[in-house]
Amino acid sequence: MIRLLTVAVAAALIAAPATAQSLRVSTVGKTPAQLHTDITKAARTVCNLATVGATFPREMFVDCYKAAVSKAVAQAADPALTAIAGIKLAQR
């Protein structure tokens, strides 16, 4: 079982490689709702750092945030978390 999720921002999408950021989110003992809250907080933190000094920070933040949350939810592979996040993931 996955005990940690990584909320990461791909540097290629945001800025120079030196600005790549990530945070780990523990999944131990958390409900899907609590986990979603932690993922969104981590994504907000990472994306705020990644878009500092950007030409279009608001647009870049939105893209970064959506990508980071989607990636973390997909990594968790939990249908309840996916439903809470409102994300449609591809079926395998």
mmCIF file with all atom_site columns, C-alpha atoms in Angstrom:
data_model
loop_
_atom_site.group_PDB
_atom_site.id
_atom_site.type_symbol
_atom_site.label_atom_id
_atom_site.label_alt_id
_atom_site.label_comp_id
_atom_site.label_asym_id
_atom_site.label_entity_id
_atom_site.label_seq_id
_atom_site.pdbx_PDB_ins_code
_atom_site.Cartn_x
_atom_site.Cartn_y
_atom_site.Cartn_z
_atom_site.occupancy
_atom_site.B_iso_or_equiv
_atom_site.pdbx_formal_charge
_atom_site.auth_seq_id
_atom_site.auth_comp_id
_atom_site.auth_asym_id
_atom_site.auth_atom_id
_atom_site.pdbx_PDB_model_num
ATOM 1  C CA . MET A 1 1  ? 0.000   0.000  0.000   1.00 0.00 ? 1  MET A CA 1
ATOM 2  C CA . ILE A 1 2  ? 1.224   3.465  -0.817  1.00 0.00 ? 2  ILE A CA 1
ATOM 3  C CA . ARG A 1 3  ? 2.055   5.326  2.386   1.00 0.00 ? 3  ARG A CA 1
ATOM 4  C CA . LEU A 1 4  ? 3.387   8.509  0.810   1.00 0.00 ? 4  LEU A CA 1
ATOM 5  C CA . LEU A 1 5  ? 2.307   10.437 -2.243  1.00 0.00 ? 5  LEU A CA 1
ATOM 6  C CA . THR A 1 6  ? 4.530   12.944 -3.930  1.00 0.00 ? 6  THR A CA 1
ATOM 7  C CA . VAL A 1 7  ? 3.010   16.175 -5.129  1.00 0.00 ? 7  VAL A CA 1
ATOM 8  C CA . ALA A 1 8  ? 5.441   17.366 -7.727  1.00 0.00 ? 8  ALA A CA 1
ATOM 9  C CA . VAL A 1 9  ? 5.685   19.980 -10.407 1.00 0.00 ? 9  VAL A CA 1
ATOM 10 C CA . ALA A 1 10 ? 7.390   19.125 -13.643 1.00 0.00 ? 10 ALA A CA 1
ATOM 11 C CA . ALA A 1 11 ? 10.001  21.788 -14.215 1.00 0.00 ? 11 ALA A CA 1
ATOM 12 C CA . ALA A 1 12 ? 9.560   21.575 -17.971 1.00 0.00 ? 12 ALA A CA 1
ATOM 13 C CA . LEU A 1 13 ? 5.984   22.799 -17.647 1.00 0.00 ? 13 LEU A CA 1
ATOM 14 C CA . ILE A 1 14 ? 6.688   25.607 -15.231 1.00 0.00 ? 14 ILE A CA 1
ATOM 15 C CA . ALA A 1 15 ? 10.146  27.113 -15.406 1.00 0.00 ? 15 ALA A CA 1
ATOM 16 C CA . ALA A 1 16 ? 13.847  26.330 -15.317 1.00 0.00 ? 16 ALA A CA 1
ATOM 17 C CA . PRO A 1 17 ? 14.934  22.903 -14.004 1.00 0.00 ? 17 PRO A CA 1
ATOM 18 C CA . ALA A 1 18 ? 16.367  24.500 -10.864 1.00 0.00 ? 18 ALA A CA 1
ATOM 19 C CA . THR A 1 19 ? 12.834  25.335 -9.709  1.00 0.00 ? 19 THR A CA 1
ATOM 20 C CA . ALA A 1 20 ? 11.448  21.794 -9.655  1.00 0.00 ? 20 ALA A CA 1
ATOM 21 C CA . GLN A 1 21 ? 9.621   21.266 -6.369  1.00 0.00 ? 21 GLN A CA 1
ATOM 22 C CA . SER A 1 22 ? 7.949   18.372 -4.592  1.00 0.00 ? 22 SER A CA 1
ATOM 23 C CA . LEU A 1 23 ? 6.366   17.595 -1.239  1.00 0.00 ? 23 LEU A CA 1
ATOM 24 C CA . ARG A 1 24 ? 5.492   14.255 0.277   1.00 0.00 ? 24 ARG A CA 1
ATOM 25 C CA . VAL A 1 25 ? 2.026   13.661 1.692   1.00 0.00 ? 25 VAL A CA 1
ATOM 26 C CA . SER A 1 26 ? 1.506   10.827 4.171   1.00 0.00 ? 26 SER A CA 1
ATOM 27 C CA . THR A 1 27 ? -1.523  8.603  3.568   1.00 0.00 ? 27 THR A CA 1
ATOM 28 C CA . VAL A 1 28 ? -1.363  6.708  6.861   1.00 0.00 ? 28 VAL A CA 1
ATOM 29 C CA . GLY A 1 29 ? -4.643  6.745  8.784   1.00 0.00 ? 29 GLY A CA 1
ATOM 30 C CA . LYS A 1 30 ? -6.334  9.333  6.592   1.00 0.00 ? 30 LYS A CA 1
ATOM 31 C CA . THR A 1 31 ? -9.744  9.270  4.988   1.00 0.00 ? 31 THR A CA 1
ATOM 32 C CA . PRO A 1 32 ? -9.964  10.094 1.279   1.00 0.00 ? 32 PRO A CA 1
ATOM 33 C CA . ALA A 1 33 ? -11.350 13.547 2.200   1.00 0.00 ? 33 ALA A CA 1
ATOM 34 C CA . GLN A 1 34 ? -8.428  14.270 4.532   1.00 0.00 ? 34 GLN A CA 1
ATOM 35 C CA . LEU A 1 35 ? -5.974  13.031 1.938   1.00 0.00 ? 35 LEU A CA 1
ATOM 36 C CA . HIS A 1 36 ? -7.534  15.246 -0.735  1.00 0.00 ? 36 HIS A CA 1
ATOM 37 C CA . THR A 1 37 ? -7.188  18.257 1.574   1.00 0.00 ? 37 THR A CA 1
ATOM 38 C CA . ASP A 1 38 ? -3.521  17.465 2.188   1.00 0.00 ? 38 ASP A CA 1
ATOM 39 C CA . ILE A 1 39 ? -2.855  16.963 -1.535  1.00 0.00 ? 39 ILE A CA 1
ATOM 40 C CA . THR A 1 40 ? -4.459  20.284 -2.464  1.00 0.00 ? 40 THR A CA 1
ATOM 41 C CA . LYS A 1 41 ? -2.501  22.122 0.262   1.00 0.00 ? 41 LYS A CA 1
ATOM 42 C CA . ALA A 1 42 ? 0.754   20.583 -0.942  1.00 0.00 ? 42 ALA A CA 1
ATOM 43 C CA . ALA A 1 43 ? -0.070  21.399 -4.573  1.00 0.00 ? 43 ALA A CA 1
ATOM 44 C CA . ARG A 1 44 ? -0.838  24.998 -3.620  1.00 0.00 ? 44 ARG A CA 1
ATOM 45 C CA . THR A 1 45 ? 2.486   25.310 -1.795  1.00 0.00 ? 45 THR A CA 1
ATOM 46 C CA . VAL A 1 46 ? 4.533   23.720 -4.573  1.00 0.00 ? 46 VAL A CA 1
ATOM 47 C CA . CYS A 1 47 ? 2.843   25.713 -7.326  1.00 0.00 ? 47 CYS A CA 1
ATOM 48 C CA . ASN A 1 48 ? 3.176   29.014 -5.471  1.00 0.00 ? 48 ASN A CA 1
ATOM 49 C CA . LEU A 1 49 ? 6.918   28.414 -5.237  1.00 0.00 ? 49 LEU A CA 1
ATOM 50 C CA . ALA A 1 50 ? 7.172   27.277 -8.855  1.00 0.00 ? 50 ALA A CA 1
ATOM 51 C CA . THR A 1 51 ? 5.421   30.334 -10.299 1.00 0.00 ? 51 THR A CA 1
ATOM 52 C CA . VAL A 1 52 ? 7.284   33.082 -8.428  1.00 0.00 ? 52 VAL A CA 1
ATOM 53 C CA . GLY A 1 53 ? 8.543   35.592 -10.962 1.00 0.00 ? 53 GLY A CA 1
ATOM 54 C CA . ALA A 1 54 ? 6.637   34.024 -13.868 1.00 0.00 ? 54 ALA A CA 1
ATOM 55 C CA . THR A 1 55 ? 5.382   36.230 -16.682 1.00 0.00 ? 55 THR A CA 1
ATOM 56 C CA . PHE A 1 56 ? 1.826   34.938 -16.279 1.00 0.00 ? 56 PHE A CA 1
ATOM 57 C CA . PRO A 1 57 ? 1.798   33.596 -12.718 1.00 0.00 ? 57 PRO A CA 1
ATOM 58 C CA . ARG A 1 58 ? -1.967  33.127 -12.340 1.00 0.00 ? 58 ARG A CA 1
ATOM 59 C CA . GLU A 1 59 ? -2.316  31.058 -15.500 1.00 0.00 ? 59 GLU A CA 1
ATOM 60 C CA . MET A 1 60 ? 0.799   29.051 -14.712 1.00 0.00 ? 60 MET A CA 1
ATOM 61 C CA . PHE A 1 61 ? -0.396  28.455 -11.147 1.00 0.00 ? 61 PHE A CA 1
ATOM 62 C CA . VAL A 1 62 ? -3.743  27.087 -12.354 1.00 0.00 ? 62 VAL A CA 1
ATOM 63 C CA . ASP A 1 63 ? -2.076  24.721 -14.828 1.00 0.00 ? 63 ASP A CA 1
ATOM 64 C CA . CYS A 1 64 ? 0.489   23.651 -12.238 1.00 0.00 ? 64 CYS A CA 1
ATOM 65 C CA . TYR A 1 65 ? -2.139  23.064 -9.543  1.00 0.00 ? 65 TYR A CA 1
ATOM 66 C CA . LYS A 1 66 ? -4.393  20.967 -11.771 1.00 0.00 ? 66 LYS A CA 1
ATOM 67 C CA . ALA A 1 67 ? -1.480  18.862 -12.998 1.00 0.00 ? 67 ALA A CA 1
ATOM 68 C CA . ALA A 1 68 ? -0.042  18.315 -9.504  1.00 0.00 ? 68 ALA A CA 1
ATOM 69 C CA . VAL A 1 69 ? -3.391  17.295 -7.968  1.00 0.00 ? 69 VAL A CA 1
ATOM 70 C CA . SER A 1 70 ? -4.239  15.018 -10.908 1.00 0.00 ? 70 SER A CA 1
ATOM 71 C CA . LYS A 1 71 ? -0.859  13.308 -10.757 1.00 0.00 ? 71 LYS A CA 1
ATOM 72 C CA . ALA A 1 72 ? -1.023  12.755 -6.985  1.00 0.00 ? 72 ALA A CA 1
ATOM 73 C CA . VAL A 1 73 ? -4.587  11.394 -7.164  1.00 0.00 ? 73 VAL A CA 1
ATOM 74 C CA . ALA A 1 74 ? -3.601  9.055  -10.001 1.00 0.00 ? 74 ALA A CA 1
ATOM 75 C CA . GLN A 1 75 ? -0.571  7.889  -7.992  1.00 0.00 ? 75 GLN A CA 1
ATOM 76 C CA . ALA A 1 76 ? -2.830  6.996  -5.052  1.00 0.00 ? 76 ALA A CA 1
ATOM 77 C CA . ALA A 1 77 ? -5.041  4.820  -7.278  1.00 0.00 ? 77 ALA A CA 1
ATOM 78 C CA . ASP A 1 78 ? -7.918  5.113  -4.787  1.00 0.00 ? 78 ASP A CA 1
ATOM 79 C CA . PRO A 1 79 ? -11.418 5.280  -6.362  1.00 0.00 ? 79 PRO A CA 1
ATOM 80 C CA . ALA A 1 80 ? -12.829 7.155  -3.355  1.00 0.00 ? 80 ALA A CA 1
ATOM 81 C CA . LEU A 1 81 ? -10.101 9.807  -3.579  1.00 0.00 ? 81 LEU A CA 1
ATOM 82 C CA . THR A 1 82 ? -10.624 10.075 -7.329  1.00 0.00 ? 82 THR A CA 1
ATOM 83 C CA . ALA A 1 83 ? -14.351 10.634 -6.784  1.00 0.00 ? 83 ALA A CA 1
ATOM 84 C CA . ILE A 1 84 ? -13.712 13.339 -4.186  1.00 0.00 ? 84 ILE A CA 1
ATOM 85 C CA . ALA A 1 85 ? -11.227 15.062 -6.472  1.00 0.00 ? 85 ALA A CA 1
ATOM 86 C CA . GLY A 1 86 ? -13.745 14.940 -9.309  1.00 0.00 ? 86 GLY A CA 1
ATOM 87 C CA . ILE A 1 87 ? -11.161 13.631 -11.717 1.00 0.00 ? 87 ILE A CA 1
ATOM 88 C CA . LYS A 1 88 ? -11.863 11.162 -14.481 1.00 0.00 ? 88 LYS A CA 1
ATOM 89 C CA . LEU A 1 89 ? -8.885  8.842  -14.794 1.00 0.00 ? 89 LEU A CA 1
ATOM 90 C CA . ALA A 1 90 ? -8.313  6.606  -17.772 1.00 0.00 ? 90 ALA A CA 1
ATOM 91 C CA . GLN A 1 91 ? -9.365  3.008  -17.314 1.00 0.00 ? 91 GLN A CA 1
ATOM 92 C CA . ARG A 1 92 ? -6.685  0.383  -17.773 1.00 0.00 ? 92 ARG A CA 1
#
